[in-house]
Short mmCIF file of C-alpha atoms and ligand atoms in Angstrom, two decimals:
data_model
loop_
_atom_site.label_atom_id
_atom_site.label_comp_id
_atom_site.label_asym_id
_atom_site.label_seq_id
_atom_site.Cartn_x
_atom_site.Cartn_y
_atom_site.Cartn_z
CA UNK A 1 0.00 0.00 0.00
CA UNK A 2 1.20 3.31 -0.96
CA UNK A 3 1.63 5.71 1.89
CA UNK A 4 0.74 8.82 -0.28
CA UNK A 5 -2.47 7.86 -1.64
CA UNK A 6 -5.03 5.20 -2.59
CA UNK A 7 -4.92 3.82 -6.23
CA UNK A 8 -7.75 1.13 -7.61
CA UNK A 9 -7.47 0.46 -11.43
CA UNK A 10 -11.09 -0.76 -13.50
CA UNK A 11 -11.72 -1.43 -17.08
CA UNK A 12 -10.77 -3.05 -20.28
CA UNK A 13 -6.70 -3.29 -20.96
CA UNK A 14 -6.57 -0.71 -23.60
CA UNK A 15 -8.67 1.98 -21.44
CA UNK A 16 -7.57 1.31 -18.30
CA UNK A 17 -8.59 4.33 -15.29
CA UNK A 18 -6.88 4.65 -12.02
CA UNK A 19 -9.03 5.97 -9.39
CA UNK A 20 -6.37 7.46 -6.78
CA UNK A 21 -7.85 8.89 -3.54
CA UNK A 22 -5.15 11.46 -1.68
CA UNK A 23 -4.83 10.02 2.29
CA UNK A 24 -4.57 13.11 3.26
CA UNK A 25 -7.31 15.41 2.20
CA UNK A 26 -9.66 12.41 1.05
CA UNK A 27 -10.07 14.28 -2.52
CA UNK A 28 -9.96 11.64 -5.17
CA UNK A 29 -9.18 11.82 -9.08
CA UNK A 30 -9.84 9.18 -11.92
CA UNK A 31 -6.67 9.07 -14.55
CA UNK A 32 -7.47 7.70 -17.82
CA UNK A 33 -4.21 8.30 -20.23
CA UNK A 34 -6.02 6.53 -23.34
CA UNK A 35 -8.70 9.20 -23.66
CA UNK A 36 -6.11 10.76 -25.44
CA UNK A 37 -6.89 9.24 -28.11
CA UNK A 38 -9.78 10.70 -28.54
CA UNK A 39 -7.88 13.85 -29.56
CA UNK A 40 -10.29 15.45 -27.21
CA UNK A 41 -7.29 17.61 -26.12
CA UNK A 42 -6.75 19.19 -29.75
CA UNK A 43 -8.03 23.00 -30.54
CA UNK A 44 -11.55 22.89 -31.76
CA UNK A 45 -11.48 24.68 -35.29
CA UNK A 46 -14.16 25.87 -36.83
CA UNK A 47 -14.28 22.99 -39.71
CA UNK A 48 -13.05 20.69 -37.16
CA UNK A 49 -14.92 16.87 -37.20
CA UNK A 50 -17.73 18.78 -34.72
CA UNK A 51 -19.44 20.34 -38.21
CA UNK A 52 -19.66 16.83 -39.58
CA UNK A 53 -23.33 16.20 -39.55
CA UNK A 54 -24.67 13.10 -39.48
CA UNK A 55 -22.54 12.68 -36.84
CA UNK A 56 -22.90 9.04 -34.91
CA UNK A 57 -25.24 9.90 -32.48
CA UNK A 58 -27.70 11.48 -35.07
CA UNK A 59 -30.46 8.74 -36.28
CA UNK A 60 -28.61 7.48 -40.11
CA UNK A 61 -25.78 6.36 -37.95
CA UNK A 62 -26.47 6.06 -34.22
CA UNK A 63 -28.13 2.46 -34.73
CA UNK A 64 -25.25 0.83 -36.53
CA UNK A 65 -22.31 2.64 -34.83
CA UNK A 66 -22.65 2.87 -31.63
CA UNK A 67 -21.66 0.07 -28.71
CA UNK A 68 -24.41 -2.05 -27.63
CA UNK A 69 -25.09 -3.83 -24.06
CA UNK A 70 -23.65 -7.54 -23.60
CA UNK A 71 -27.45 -8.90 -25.05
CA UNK A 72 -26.72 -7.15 -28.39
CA UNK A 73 -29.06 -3.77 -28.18
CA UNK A 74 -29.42 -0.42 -26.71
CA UNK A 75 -32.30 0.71 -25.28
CA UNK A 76 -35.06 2.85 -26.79
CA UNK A 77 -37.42 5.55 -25.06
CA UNK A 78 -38.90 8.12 -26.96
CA UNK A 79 -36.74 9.62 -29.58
CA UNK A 80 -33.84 8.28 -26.51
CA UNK A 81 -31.28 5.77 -27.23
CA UNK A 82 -28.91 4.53 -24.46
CA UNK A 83 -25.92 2.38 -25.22
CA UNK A 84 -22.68 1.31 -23.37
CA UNK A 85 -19.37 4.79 -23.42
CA UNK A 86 -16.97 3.78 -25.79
CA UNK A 87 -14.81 5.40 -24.13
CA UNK A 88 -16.05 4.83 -20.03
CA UNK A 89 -14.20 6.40 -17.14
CA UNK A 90 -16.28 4.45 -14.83
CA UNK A 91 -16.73 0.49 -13.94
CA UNK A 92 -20.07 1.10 -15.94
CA UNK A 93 -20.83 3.74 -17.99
CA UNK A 94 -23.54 4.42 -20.44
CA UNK A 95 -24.59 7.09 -22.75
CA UNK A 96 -28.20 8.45 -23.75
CA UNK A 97 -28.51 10.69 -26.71
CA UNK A 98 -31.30 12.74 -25.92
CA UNK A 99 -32.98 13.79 -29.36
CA UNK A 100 -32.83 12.60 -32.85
CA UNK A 101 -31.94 16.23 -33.84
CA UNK A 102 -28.18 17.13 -34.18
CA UNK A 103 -28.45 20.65 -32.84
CA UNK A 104 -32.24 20.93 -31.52
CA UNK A 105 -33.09 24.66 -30.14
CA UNK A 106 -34.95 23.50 -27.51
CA UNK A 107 -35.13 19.89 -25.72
CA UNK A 108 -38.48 19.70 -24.18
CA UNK A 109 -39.66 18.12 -20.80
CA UNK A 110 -40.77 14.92 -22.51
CA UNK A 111 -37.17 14.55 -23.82
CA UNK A 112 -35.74 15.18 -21.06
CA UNK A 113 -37.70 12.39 -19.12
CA UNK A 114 -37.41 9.95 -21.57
CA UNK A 115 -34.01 10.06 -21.70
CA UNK A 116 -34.54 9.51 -17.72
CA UNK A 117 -36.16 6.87 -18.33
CA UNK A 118 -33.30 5.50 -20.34
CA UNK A 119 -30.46 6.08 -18.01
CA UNK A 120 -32.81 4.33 -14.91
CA UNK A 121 -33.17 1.44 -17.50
CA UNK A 122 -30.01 0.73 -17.48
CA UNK A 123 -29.37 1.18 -13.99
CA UNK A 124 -32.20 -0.11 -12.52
CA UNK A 125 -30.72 -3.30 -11.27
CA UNK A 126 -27.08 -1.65 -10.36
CA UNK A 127 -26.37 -2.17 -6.51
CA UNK A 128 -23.74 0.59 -7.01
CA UNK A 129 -23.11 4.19 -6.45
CA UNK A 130 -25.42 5.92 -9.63
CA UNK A 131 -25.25 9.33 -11.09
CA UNK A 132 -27.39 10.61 -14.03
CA UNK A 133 -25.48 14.06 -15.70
CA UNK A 134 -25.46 15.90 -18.32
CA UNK A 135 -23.10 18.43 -20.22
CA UNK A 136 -24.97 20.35 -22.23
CA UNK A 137 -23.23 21.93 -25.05
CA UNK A 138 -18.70 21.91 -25.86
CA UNK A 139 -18.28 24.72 -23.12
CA UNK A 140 -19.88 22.80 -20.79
CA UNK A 141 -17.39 20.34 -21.07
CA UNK A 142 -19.42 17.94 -24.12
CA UNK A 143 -17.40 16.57 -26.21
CA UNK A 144 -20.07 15.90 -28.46
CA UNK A 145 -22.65 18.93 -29.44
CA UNK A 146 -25.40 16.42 -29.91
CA UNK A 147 -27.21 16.03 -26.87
CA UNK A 148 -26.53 13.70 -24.14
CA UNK A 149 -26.65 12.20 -20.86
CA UNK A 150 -23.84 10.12 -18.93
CA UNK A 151 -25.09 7.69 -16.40
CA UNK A 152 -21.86 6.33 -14.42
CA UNK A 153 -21.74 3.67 -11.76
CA UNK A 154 -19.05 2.48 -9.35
CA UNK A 155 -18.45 0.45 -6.20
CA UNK A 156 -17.50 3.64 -4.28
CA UNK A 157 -19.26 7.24 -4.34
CA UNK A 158 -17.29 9.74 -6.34
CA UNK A 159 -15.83 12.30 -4.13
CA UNK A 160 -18.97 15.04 -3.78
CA UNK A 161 -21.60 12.01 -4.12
CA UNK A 162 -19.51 10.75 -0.83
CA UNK A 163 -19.43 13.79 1.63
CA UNK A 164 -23.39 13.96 0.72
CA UNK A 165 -24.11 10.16 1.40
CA UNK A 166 -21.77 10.02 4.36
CA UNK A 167 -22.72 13.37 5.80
CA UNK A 168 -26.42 12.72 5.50
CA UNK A 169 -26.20 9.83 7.26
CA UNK A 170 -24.03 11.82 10.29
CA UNK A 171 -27.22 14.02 10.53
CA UNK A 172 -29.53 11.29 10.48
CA UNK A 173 -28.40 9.78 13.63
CA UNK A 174 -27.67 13.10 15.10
CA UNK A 175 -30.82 14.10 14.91
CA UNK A 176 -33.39 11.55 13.55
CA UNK A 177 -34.72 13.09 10.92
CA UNK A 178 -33.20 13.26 6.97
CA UNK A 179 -31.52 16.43 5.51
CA UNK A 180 -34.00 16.36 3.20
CA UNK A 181 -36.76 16.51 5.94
CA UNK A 182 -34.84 19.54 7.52
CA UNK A 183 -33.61 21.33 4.14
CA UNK A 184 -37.67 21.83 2.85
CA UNK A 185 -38.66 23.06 6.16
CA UNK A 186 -36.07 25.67 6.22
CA UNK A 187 -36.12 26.64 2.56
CA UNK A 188 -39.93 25.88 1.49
CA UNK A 189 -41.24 29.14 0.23
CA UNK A 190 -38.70 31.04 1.11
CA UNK A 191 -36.27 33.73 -1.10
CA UNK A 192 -34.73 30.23 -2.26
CA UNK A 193 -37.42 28.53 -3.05
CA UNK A 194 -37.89 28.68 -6.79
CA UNK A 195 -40.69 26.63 -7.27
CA UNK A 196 -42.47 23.36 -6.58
CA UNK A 197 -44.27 21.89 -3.97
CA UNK A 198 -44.15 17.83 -3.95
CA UNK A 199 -40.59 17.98 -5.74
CA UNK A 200 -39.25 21.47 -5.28
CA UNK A 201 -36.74 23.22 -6.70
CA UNK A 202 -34.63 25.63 -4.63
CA UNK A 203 -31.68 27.52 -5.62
CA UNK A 204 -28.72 26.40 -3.65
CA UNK A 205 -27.31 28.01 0.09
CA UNK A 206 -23.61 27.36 -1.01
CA UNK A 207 -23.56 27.13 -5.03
CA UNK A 208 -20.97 24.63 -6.31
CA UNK A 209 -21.46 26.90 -9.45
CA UNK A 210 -23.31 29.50 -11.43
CA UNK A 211 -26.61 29.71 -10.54
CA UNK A 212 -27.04 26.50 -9.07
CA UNK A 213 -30.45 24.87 -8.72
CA UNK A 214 -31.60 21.70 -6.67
CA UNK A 215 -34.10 19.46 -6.47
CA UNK A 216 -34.42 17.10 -3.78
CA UNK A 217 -36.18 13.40 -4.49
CA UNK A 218 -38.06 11.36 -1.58
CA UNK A 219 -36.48 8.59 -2.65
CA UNK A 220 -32.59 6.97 -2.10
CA UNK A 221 -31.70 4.93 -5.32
CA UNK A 222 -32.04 4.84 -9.13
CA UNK A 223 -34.50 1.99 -8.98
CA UNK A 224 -37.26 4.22 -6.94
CA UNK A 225 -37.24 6.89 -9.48
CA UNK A 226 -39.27 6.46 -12.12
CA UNK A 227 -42.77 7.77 -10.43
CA UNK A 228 -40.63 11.23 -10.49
CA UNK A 229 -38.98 11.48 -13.97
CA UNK A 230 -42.42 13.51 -15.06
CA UNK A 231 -41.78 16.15 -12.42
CA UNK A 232 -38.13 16.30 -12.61
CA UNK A 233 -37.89 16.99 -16.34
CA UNK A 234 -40.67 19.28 -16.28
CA UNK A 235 -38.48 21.21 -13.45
CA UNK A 236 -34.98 20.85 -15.68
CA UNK A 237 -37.13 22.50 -18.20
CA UNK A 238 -38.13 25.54 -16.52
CA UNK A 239 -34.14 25.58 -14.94
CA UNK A 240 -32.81 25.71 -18.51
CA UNK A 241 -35.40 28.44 -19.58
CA UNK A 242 -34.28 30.26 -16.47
CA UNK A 243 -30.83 30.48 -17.77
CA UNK A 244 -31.55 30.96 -21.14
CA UNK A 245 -33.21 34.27 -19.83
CA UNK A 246 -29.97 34.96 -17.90
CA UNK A 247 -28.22 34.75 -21.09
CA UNK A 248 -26.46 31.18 -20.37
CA UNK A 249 -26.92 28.66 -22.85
CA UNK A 250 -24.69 25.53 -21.69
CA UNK A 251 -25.16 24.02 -18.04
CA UNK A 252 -24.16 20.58 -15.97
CA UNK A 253 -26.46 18.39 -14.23
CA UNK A 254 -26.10 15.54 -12.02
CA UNK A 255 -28.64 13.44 -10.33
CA UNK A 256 -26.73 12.07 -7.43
CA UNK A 257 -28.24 8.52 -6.26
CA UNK A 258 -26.86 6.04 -3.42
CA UNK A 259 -26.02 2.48 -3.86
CA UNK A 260 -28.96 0.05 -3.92
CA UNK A 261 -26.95 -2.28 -2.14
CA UNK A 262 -25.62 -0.18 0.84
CA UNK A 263 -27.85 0.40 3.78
CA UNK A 264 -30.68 3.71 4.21
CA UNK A 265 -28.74 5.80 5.82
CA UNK A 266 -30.90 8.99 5.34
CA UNK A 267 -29.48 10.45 1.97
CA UNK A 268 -31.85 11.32 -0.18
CA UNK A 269 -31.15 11.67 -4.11
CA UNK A 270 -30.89 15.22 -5.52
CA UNK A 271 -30.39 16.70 -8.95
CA UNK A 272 -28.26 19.46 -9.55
CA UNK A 273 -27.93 22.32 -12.18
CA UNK A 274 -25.54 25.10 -12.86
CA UNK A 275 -25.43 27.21 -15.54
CA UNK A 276 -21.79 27.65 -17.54
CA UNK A 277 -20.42 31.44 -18.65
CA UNK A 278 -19.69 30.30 -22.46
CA UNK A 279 -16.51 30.68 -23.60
CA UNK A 280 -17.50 30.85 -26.77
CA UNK A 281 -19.56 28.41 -29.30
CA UNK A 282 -16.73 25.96 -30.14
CA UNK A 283 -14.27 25.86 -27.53
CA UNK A 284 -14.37 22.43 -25.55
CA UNK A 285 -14.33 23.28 -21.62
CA UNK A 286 -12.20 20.55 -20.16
CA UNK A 287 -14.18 20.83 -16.87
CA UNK A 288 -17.20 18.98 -16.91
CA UNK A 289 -19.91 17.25 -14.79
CA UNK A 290 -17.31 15.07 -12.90
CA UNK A 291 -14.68 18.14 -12.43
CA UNK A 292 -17.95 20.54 -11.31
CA UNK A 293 -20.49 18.62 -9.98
CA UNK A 294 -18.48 15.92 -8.39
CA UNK A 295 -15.30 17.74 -7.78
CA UNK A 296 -13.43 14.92 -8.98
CA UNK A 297 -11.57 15.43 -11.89
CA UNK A 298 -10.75 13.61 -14.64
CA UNK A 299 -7.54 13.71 -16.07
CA UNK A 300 -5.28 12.35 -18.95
CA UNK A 301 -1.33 12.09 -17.72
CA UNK A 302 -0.25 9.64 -15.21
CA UNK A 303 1.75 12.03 -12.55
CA UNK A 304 4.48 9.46 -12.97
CA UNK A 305 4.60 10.03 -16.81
CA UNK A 306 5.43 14.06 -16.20
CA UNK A 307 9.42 13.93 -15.72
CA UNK A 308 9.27 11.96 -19.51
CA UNK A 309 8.04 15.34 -20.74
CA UNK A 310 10.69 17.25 -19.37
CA UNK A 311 12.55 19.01 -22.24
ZN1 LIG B 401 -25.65 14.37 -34.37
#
């Protein structure tokens, strides 16, 4: 064991990730060198590959060239299709492209929940830690302008998803009660309190970005939220024409879940939103839902590879 830090390695040989998690300060990173290849670190131009439309997730190619699960398909809701990353920085990792249109001006509540729908399908019997996100748009950290979701899942929490679970669970016994029982009596129509009543919506105390909006769930795991997809996506609908009002077009999400097969503890799920300051149409943000919303980044260069770049 390495005195320094933690280091746990998942996936395929080729596309290998480290997960290393510092002793000290408990932060935690995932390192996966052969994203590289996915020249995801090269300058966007403007004729760059990104103009190429139909690009694979649009409908003449997505059903021919894109992975499919171990029984040979992906799965359909709606205009959604859900398949297996091709490049995953997580023990499982899946994709849902949201809307058969490349570049769609709006994506409507239905969309939205179906492509819910389609992430929980392919969670819904994972007894690990699940997250639903979403970049939407290059300077929100997509590296496809296409939209779509990322559902990861893991043995262990990611770093933010942790403090929540664990910390929730610390008030529970404290005091009895859930954080999410003592968050919506404090904030329930107050100056936070943007709107909703069964699943409300509140903009956040302590904003892990711009314009941050939550909405807490009743219920713990991926499996138990289905009955809520209908209210959820009609509530990431009004978030996004919030910011569109504001003037920001791209924004993270991530719908933070605990592990079916760990214990209640008191943490309740919660989806997150904050808006991004674009830095312009094209340019690729290389922070994204994991770097924001989970504070744990990912990155491409093994620390130990560094002195071989010396000059
Ligand atoms: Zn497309």
């Amino acid at each position: 064991m390495n005195e320094l830090f933690l280091v746990t390695e998942c996936g395929p040989k080729n596309r290998r990730v480290q997960y290393r998690r510092d002793h000290l300060t408990g932060l935690q990173c995932r390192i996966a060198p052969d994203r590289v290849r996915r020249s995801i670190n090269v300058a966007h131009r403007p004729d760059a590959p990104e103009d190429e439309v139909p690009c694979v997730f649009c409908p003449e190619r997505i059903h021919s060239e894109t992975p499919v699960f171990p029984d040979g398909r992906r799965i359909a809701v709606g205009e959604s299709v859900t398949f297996p990353n091709l490049y995953p920085f997580a023990q499982r990792h899946v994709v849902t492209v949201m809307t058969e249109a490349h570049n769609p001006a709006v994506i409507t509540a239905g969309q939205i929940e179906d492509a819910l729908r389609g992430q929980i399908a392919a969670f819904c019997t994972d007894d690990g830690y699940v997250s639903c996100n979403w970049n939407y748009l290059p300077s929100a950290g997509a590296s496809m302008l296409h939209p779509h979701m990322q559902g990861v899942a893991d043995e262990a929490p990611t770093y933010y998803a942790g403090l929540a679970i664990d910390q929730s669970a610390a008030f529970c016994r404290r005091t009895g009660r859930t954080y999410r029982d003592f968050l919506i009596d404090r904030e329930m129509g107050g100056p936070r309190h943007l709107f909703g009543d069964e699943l409300p919506f509140f903009a956040h105390a302590v904003p892990l970005g711009e314009k941050e909006v939550r909405a807490y769930l009743p219920v713990r795991c991926i499996d138990e939220l289905e009955p809520w997809c209908g209210l959820l996506a009609e509530g990431i609908e009004r978030v996004e024409s919030l910011y569109r009002g504001a003037g920001h077009y791209a924004y993270n999400m991530a719908l933070v879940c605990d592990a079916a097969g760990k214990p209640d503890g008191g943490f309740r799920a919660f989806c997150s939103l904050i808006a991004r300051i674009n830095p312009g149409a094209t340019g690729m943000s290389d922070s994204a839902f994991m770097e924001r919303m989970h504070l744990e980044p990912i990155v491409l260069t093994l620390p130990e590879d560094l002195a071989g770049l010396l000059p």
